[in-house]
Amino acid sequence: MSEAKRLATPVAPGGRIGILGGGQLGRMLALAAARLGLKTHIYSDERDAPAFQVAAEHTHGAYNDEAALAKFAAACDAITFEFENIPETAVSFLAARKPVNPNARALAPTQDRFAEKSLAISLGLKTAPFFAVNSADDAAEAFARLGRHGVMKTRRFGYDGKGQAKVASAEDASRAFLAFKYAPSILEGFVDFAFEASVIAARAGDGTFAAYDPPENFHEHHILRRSTVPGRLSAAQIDEAKSIAKKIGDALDYIGVFCVELFVTKSGELLVNEIAPRVHNSGHWTLEACLTSQFEQHIRAVAGWPLGSTKRHSDAVMENIIGEEAADWRTLAATGGALHLYGKSEIRPGRKMGHITWLKSG
Amino acid sequence: MSEAKRLATPVAPGGRIGILGGGQLGRMLALAAARLGLKTHIYSDERDAPAFQVAAEHTHGAYNDEAALAKFAAACDAITFEFENIPETAVSFLAARKPVNPNARALAPTQDRFAEKSLAISLGLKTAPFFAVNSADDAAEAFARLGRHGVMKTRRFGYDGKGQAKVASAEDASRAFLAFKYAPSILEGFVDFAFEASVIAARAGDGTFAAYDPPENFHEHHILRRSTVPGRLSAAQIDEAKSIAKKIGDALDYIGVFCVELFVTKSGELLVNEIAPRVHNSGHWTLEACLTSQFEQHIRAVAGWPLGSTKRHSDAVMENIIGEEAADWRTLAATGGALHLYGKSEIRPGRKMGHITWLKSG
């Protein structure tokens, strides 16, 4: 792997930020970059990617098309991405040409559930109990060691509940591993949490760190339904959540915005569930409740700008608009909340079509 | 003039809003439309218009290029504009093909200072004393009737102090008229106001009206420097300002956002100064301090959507970034305010390059 490029000077207004991925996160990143006077170039393998509609330039290409990637890199001053499941080869290829952040080294541990949880443990953080599963025998043995029901998860490429199976017996565990087609997996002990939360944080190239107040999150069918800030976290838990994020950001020498999903147990412990190396659905409320949104914050970090304020001026509730719910856009437009629709041409079950944020005070 | 098209049904998400003009107002309108899942198509005679960078489609064409205008109209579901000095012929041409709002009938009185002030008087509103000037003799006579110093202004195509001259004598008045190359003008009595204010309001196709809290405005060298909300207006003056806007909006059967600039006299009277048939610089703070910004509100009105809430959740100060000030973007990025840079490739003296909004409470 050739040396990764580092950003020597900030990308000045008029400069070009490349974004891999053209879904709603790429779209909201592009909108935030525009506000700062930066141009965006979206690269997506989707022909009609929503982010294309708001970017100065776009490339429709495969993530292994080196000619297209090289042309894209040449047209950008700094590059980032909207989702973590980009082929590492694409990231390395681009990083040899232009600064890519978060960089491949920071990205790797977050792309593998085992590495991710091992990192948390190595930093003195807590997680649910977990065991590596690389064979059907491992699966049965892991279940025996766990001694209670749990969740089998593939180590890589899972999102919104994909690549997950509940297991209540050693046989379940082995069966799940077969169903995952022998993909390296983990067995995780089921956590009877009080509620879920997350902390969205940013780290700049100079190590500056800033975290938003952690929202409480409510999932339905493995998809985020609602984030509420403030949630039920105590002041001490809010501080602890931010400190967890800081430890992880520093350990990864991370540049950009990331999210740490947390389980808050009934005894008040914060367990690290997942690390998402990107802007996150549970941070969408920052668009309305903070002067610097998570999207702008990420652009600032990857463009080498100073981080913005993460101060929250209002309480907020963010709710996702999923699948068919988007068909009722006239009603959604009249709720008094801030409506965001993602420009997706097709409504599909479970697809995130938009979100609404209401401010509760301020 | 053929019959103007009216919007039969709201433009659904995925639909296309055409915007004439590609400066910062068109750009911020496009960003707001994107948030609602609407696509924008910018038409501008400027090759490198800032709004092109954030729109799904753009056309670079002259405002009298009927072939380009026809193609543009065909590609849009509803059309609006970012500035009032568009040739009426272009508006009529487009309006025969697709709904254009605000429409030509609403636009006309706002494009002529004499008609504008006459409208205000006809509605029982107050203005500075004014006289039509169509000849050098008119100029001298108007000055005599005014009996004190004033300002000569061309009736059309003035902005940011262009086409204006202070006059302290009949000779000054005649000379100003000559300097304006005999363009139809008005002589306006100088108002020794306490401060300036404005009210940004919206009116939907069904007559629904909504106004934002009026900011106090401070101008420097005829260019808006700062808007503060709340300003020094009393509760009664705030109500009166909104009621002035409602009278004007209703009289024009207006669809979209408009701004009424006001002089607040030392005795507390509100005088109508100008009506701007568009989103307005003094309303930029609505992006941060309200859930529905003036830009989104305008898009909602012209797309046939319900108006959003004009509630202000925070106090705000908006300051323009003018000319060379933009070169210091690193400092501006670190003030803790919300920074907006307009993507203009060239810094020119007096050019509006961006703005910053700070929230004071919330």
mmCIF file of N, CA, C and O in Angstrom, chain A residues 279-323:
data_model
loop_
_atom_site.group_PDB
_atom_site.id
_atom_site.type_symbol
_atom_site.label_atom_id
_atom_site.label_comp_id
_atom_site.label_asym_id
_atom_site.label_seq_id
_atom_site.Cartn_x
_atom_site.Cartn_y
_atom_site.Cartn_z
ATOM 1 N N VAL A 279 -21.047 10.314 9.610
ATOM 2 C CA VAL A 279 -22.238 10.962 10.147
ATOM 3 C C VAL A 279 -23.292 9.877 10.336
ATOM 4 O O VAL A 279 -23.262 8.843 9.672
ATOM 5 N N HIS A 280 -24.218 10.130 11.256
ATOM 6 C CA HIS A 280 -25.108 9.047 11.688
ATOM 7 C C HIS A 280 -26.552 9.518 11.795
ATOM 8 O O HIS A 280 -26.827 10.645 12.188
ATOM 9 N N ASN A 281 -27.449 8.627 11.465
ATOM 10 C CA ASN A 281 -28.880 8.913 11.516
ATOM 11 C C ASN A 281 -29.315 9.505 12.866
ATOM 12 O O ASN A 281 -30.153 10.404 12.926
ATOM 13 N N SER A 282 -28.703 9.049 13.942
ATOM 14 C CA SER A 282 -29.107 9.538 15.263
ATOM 15 C C SER A 282 -28.570 10.944 15.546
ATOM 16 O O SER A 282 -28.833 11.500 16.612
ATOM 17 N N GLY A 283 -27.861 11.526 14.570
ATOM 18 C CA GLY A 283 -27.352 12.893 14.721
ATOM 19 C C GLY A 283 -28.036 13.881 13.798
ATOM 20 O O GLY A 283 -27.622 15.042 13.710
ATOM 21 N N HIS A 284 -29.095 13.462 13.113
ATOM 22 C CA HIS A 284 -29.749 14.367 12.156
ATOM 23 C C HIS A 284 -30.365 15.590 12.823
ATOM 24 O O HIS A 284 -30.486 16.647 12.203
ATOM 25 N N TRP A 285 -30.762 15.460 14.095
ATOM 26 C CA TRP A 285 -31.355 16.582 14.818
ATOM 27 C C TRP A 285 -30.377 17.751 14.961
ATOM 28 O O TRP A 285 -30.808 18.878 15.209
ATOM 29 N N THR A 286 -29.079 17.500 14.800
ATOM 30 C CA THR A 286 -28.107 18.603 14.915
ATOM 31 C C THR A 286 -28.307 19.640 13.814
ATOM 32 O O THR A 286 -27.878 20.778 13.953
ATOM 33 N N LEU A 287 -28.975 19.263 12.725
ATOM 34 C CA LEU A 287 -29.250 20.226 11.650
ATOM 35 C C LEU A 287 -30.077 21.405 12.162
ATOM 36 O O LEU A 287 -29.882 22.530 11.732
ATOM 37 N N GLU A 288 -31.011 21.122 13.062
ATOM 38 C CA GLU A 288 -31.879 22.194 13.557
ATOM 39 C C GLU A 288 -31.497 22.685 14.945
ATOM 40 O O GLU A 288 -31.713 23.848 15.261
ATOM 41 N N ALA A 289 -30.969 21.803 15.790
ATOM 42 C CA ALA A 289 -30.812 22.158 17.202
ATOM 43 C C ALA A 289 -29.430 22.707 17.537
ATOM 44 O O ALA A 289 -29.181 23.112 18.663
ATOM 45 N N CYS A 290 -28.520 22.723 16.556
ATOM 46 C CA CYS A 290 -27.164 23.226 16.775
ATOM 47 C C CYS A 290 -26.799 24.147 15.616
ATOM 48 O O CYS A 290 -27.309 23.986 14.512
ATOM 49 N N LEU A 291 -25.901 25.090 15.844
ATOM 50 C CA LEU A 291 -25.482 25.962 14.730
ATOM 51 C C LEU A 291 -24.584 25.219 13.756
ATOM 52 O O LEU A 291 -24.566 25.531 12.571
ATOM 53 N N THR A 292 -23.823 24.266 14.256
ATOM 54 C CA THR A 292 -23.008 23.428 13.366
ATOM 55 C C THR A 292 -23.609 22.029 13.376
ATOM 56 O O THR A 292 -23.605 21.360 14.404
ATOM 57 N N SER A 293 -24.110 21.581 12.256
ATOM 58 C CA SER A 293 -24.687 20.232 12.185
ATOM 59 C C SER A 293 -23.566 19.209 12.108
ATOM 60 O O SER A 293 -22.410 19.538 11.819
ATOM 61 N N GLN A 294 -23.912 17.938 12.331
ATOM 62 C CA GLN A 294 -22.906 16.878 12.187
ATOM 63 C C GLN A 294 -22.349 16.850 10.764
ATOM 64 O O GLN A 294 -21.184 16.518 10.552
ATOM 65 N N PHE A 295 -23.151 17.248 9.776
ATOM 66 C CA PHE A 295 -22.702 17.210 8.381
ATOM 67 C C PHE A 295 -21.646 18.295 8.146
ATOM 68 O O PHE A 295 -20.593 18.047 7.571
ATOM 69 N N GLU A 296 -21.956 19.506 8.592
ATOM 70 C CA GLU A 296 -20.970 20.577 8.458
ATOM 71 C C GLU A 296 -19.715 20.236 9.255
ATOM 72 O O GLU A 296 -18.592 20.484 8.797
ATOM 73 N N GLN A 297 -19.898 19.675 10.442
ATOM 74 C CA GLN A 297 -18.750 19.343 11.286
ATOM 75 C C GLN A 297 -17.819 18.361 10.570
ATOM 76 O O GLN A 297 -16.597 18.513 10.601
ATOM 77 N N HIS A 298 -18.419 17.379 9.906
ATOM 78 C CA HIS A 298 -17.604 16.393 9.183
ATOM 79 C C HIS A 298 -16.853 17.064 8.031
ATOM 80 O O HIS A 298 -15.652 16.824 7.831
ATOM 81 N N ILE A 299 -17.557 17.908 7.293
ATOM 82 C CA ILE A 299 -16.907 18.622 6.188
ATOM 83 C C ILE A 299 -15.773 19.497 6.721
ATOM 84 O O ILE A 299 -14.670 19.537 6.157
ATOM 85 N N ARG A 300 -16.025 20.193 7.835
ATOM 86 C CA ARG A 300 -14.969 21.013 8.430
ATOM 87 C C ARG A 300 -13.740 20.154 8.742
ATOM 88 O O ARG A 300 -12.605 20.542 8.425
ATOM 89 N N ALA A 301 -13.974 18.991 9.351
ATOM 90 C CA ALA A 301 -12.843 18.143 9.753
ATOM 91 C C ALA A 301 -12.069 17.649 8.533
ATOM 92 O O ALA A 301 -10.841 17.733 8.494
ATOM 93 N N VAL A 302 -12.773 17.162 7.528
ATOM 94 C CA VAL A 302 -12.048 16.577 6.389
ATOM 95 C C VAL A 302 -11.472 17.656 5.474
ATOM 96 O O VAL A 302 -10.556 17.384 4.700
ATOM 97 N N ALA A 303 -11.979 18.900 5.592
ATOM 98 C CA ALA A 303 -11.429 20.005 4.797
ATOM 99 C C ALA A 303 -10.325 20.733 5.553
ATOM 100 O O ALA A 303 -9.763 21.698 5.040
ATOM 101 N N GLY A 304 -10.054 20.290 6.784
ATOM 102 C CA GLY A 304 -8.984 20.917 7.558
ATOM 103 C C GLY A 304 -9.377 22.230 8.202
ATOM 104 O O GLY A 304 -8.518 23.030 8.571
ATOM 105 N N TRP A 305 -10.684 22.460 8.326
ATOM 106 C CA TRP A 305 -11.172 23.687 8.964
ATOM 107 C C TRP A 305 -11.266 23.464 10.470
ATOM 108 O O TRP A 305 -11.291 22.326 10.940
ATOM 109 N N PRO A 306 -11.344 24.565 11.239
ATOM 110 C CA PRO A 306 -11.601 24.380 12.679
ATOM 111 C C PRO A 306 -12.981 23.764 12.885
ATOM 112 O O PRO A 306 -13.907 24.042 12.110
ATOM 113 N N LEU A 307 -13.124 22.931 13.912
ATOM 114 C CA LEU A 307 -14.449 22.378 14.210
ATOM 115 C C LEU A 307 -15.384 23.508 14.632
ATOM 116 O O LEU A 307 -14.951 24.511 15.177
ATOM 117 N N GLY A 308 -16.675 23.327 14.368
ATOM 118 C CA GLY A 308 -17.684 24.296 14.809
ATOM 119 C C GLY A 308 -18.202 23.937 16.192
ATOM 120 O O GLY A 308 -17.827 22.913 16.770
ATOM 121 N N SER A 309 -19.069 24.796 16.691
ATOM 122 C CA SER A 309 -19.628 24.576 18.023
ATOM 123 C C SER A 309 -20.623 23.421 18.002
ATOM 124 O O SER A 309 -21.444 23.308 17.099
ATOM 125 N N THR A 310 -20.549 22.561 19.023
ATOM 126 C CA THR A 310 -21.511 21.460 19.141
ATOM 127 C C THR A 310 -22.616 21.802 20.140
ATOM 128 O O THR A 310 -23.415 20.940 20.515
ATOM 129 N N LYS A 311 -22.651 23.062 20.541
ATOM 130 C CA LYS A 311 -23.666 23.502 21.516
ATOM 131 C C LYS A 311 -25.069 23.261 20.944
ATOM 132 O O LYS A 311 -25.331 23.531 19.778
ATOM 133 N N ARG A 312 -25.933 22.761 21.783
ATOM 134 C CA ARG A 312 -27.321 22.521 21.400
ATOM 135 C C ARG A 312 -28.166 23.657 21.955
ATOM 136 O O ARG A 312 -28.196 23.869 23.159
ATOM 137 N N HIS A 313 -28.843 24.408 21.049
ATOM 138 C CA HIS A 313 -29.624 25.549 21.538
ATOM 139 C C HIS A 313 -31.063 25.164 21.867
ATOM 140 O O HIS A 313 -31.774 25.929 22.507
ATOM 141 N N SER A 314 -31.504 23.993 21.416
ATOM 142 C CA SER A 314 -32.890 23.589 21.653
ATOM 143 C C SER A 314 -32.954 22.090 21.914
ATOM 144 O O SER A 314 -32.087 21.345 21.473
ATOM 145 N N ASP A 315 -33.968 21.663 22.597
ATOM 146 C CA ASP A 315 -34.259 20.241 22.714
ATOM 147 C C ASP A 315 -34.884 19.781 21.403
ATOM 148 O O ASP A 315 -35.548 20.567 20.731
ATOM 149 N N ALA A 316 -34.671 18.531 21.057
ATOM 150 C CA ALA A 316 -35.133 18.078 19.743
ATOM 151 C C ALA A 316 -35.601 16.631 19.752
ATOM 152 O O ALA A 316 -35.146 15.827 20.568
ATOM 153 N N VAL A 317 -36.515 16.338 18.856
ATOM 154 C CA VAL A 317 -36.919 14.964 18.575
ATOM 155 C C VAL A 317 -36.836 14.777 17.062
ATOM 156 O O VAL A 317 -37.381 15.583 16.306
ATOM 157 N N MET A 318 -36.134 13.742 16.648
ATOM 158 C CA MET A 318 -36.002 13.437 15.224
ATOM 159 C C MET A 318 -36.697 12.118 14.962
ATOM 160 O O MET A 318 -36.493 11.151 15.708
ATOM 161 N N GLU A 319 -37.512 12.080 13.937
ATOM 162 C CA GLU A 319 -38.179 10.832 13.603
ATOM 163 C C GLU A 319 -37.940 10.499 12.136
ATOM 164 O O GLU A 319 -38.040 11.371 11.276
ATOM 165 N N ASN A 320 -37.612 9.241 11.871
ATOM 166 C CA ASN A 320 -37.397 8.825 10.489
ATOM 167 C C ASN A 320 -38.715 8.647 9.746
ATOM 168 O O ASN A 320 -39.733 8.297 10.332
ATOM 169 N N ILE A 321 -38.663 8.879 8.450
ATOM 170 C CA ILE A 321 -39.795 8.611 7.556
ATOM 171 C C ILE A 321 -39.387 7.393 6.733
ATOM 172 O O ILE A 321 -38.427 7.450 5.955
ATOM 173 N N ILE A 322 -40.082 6.296 6.965
ATOM 174 C CA ILE A 322 -39.627 5.011 6.432
ATOM 175 C C ILE A 322 -40.641 4.454 5.435
ATOM 176 O O ILE A 322 -41.846 4.430 5.700
ATOM 177 N N GLY A 323 -40.128 4.022 4.287
ATOM 178 C CA GLY A 323 -40.966 3.350 3.291
ATOM 179 C C GLY A 323 -42.192 4.164 2.916
ATOM 180 O O GLY A 323 -42.095 5.365 2.630
#
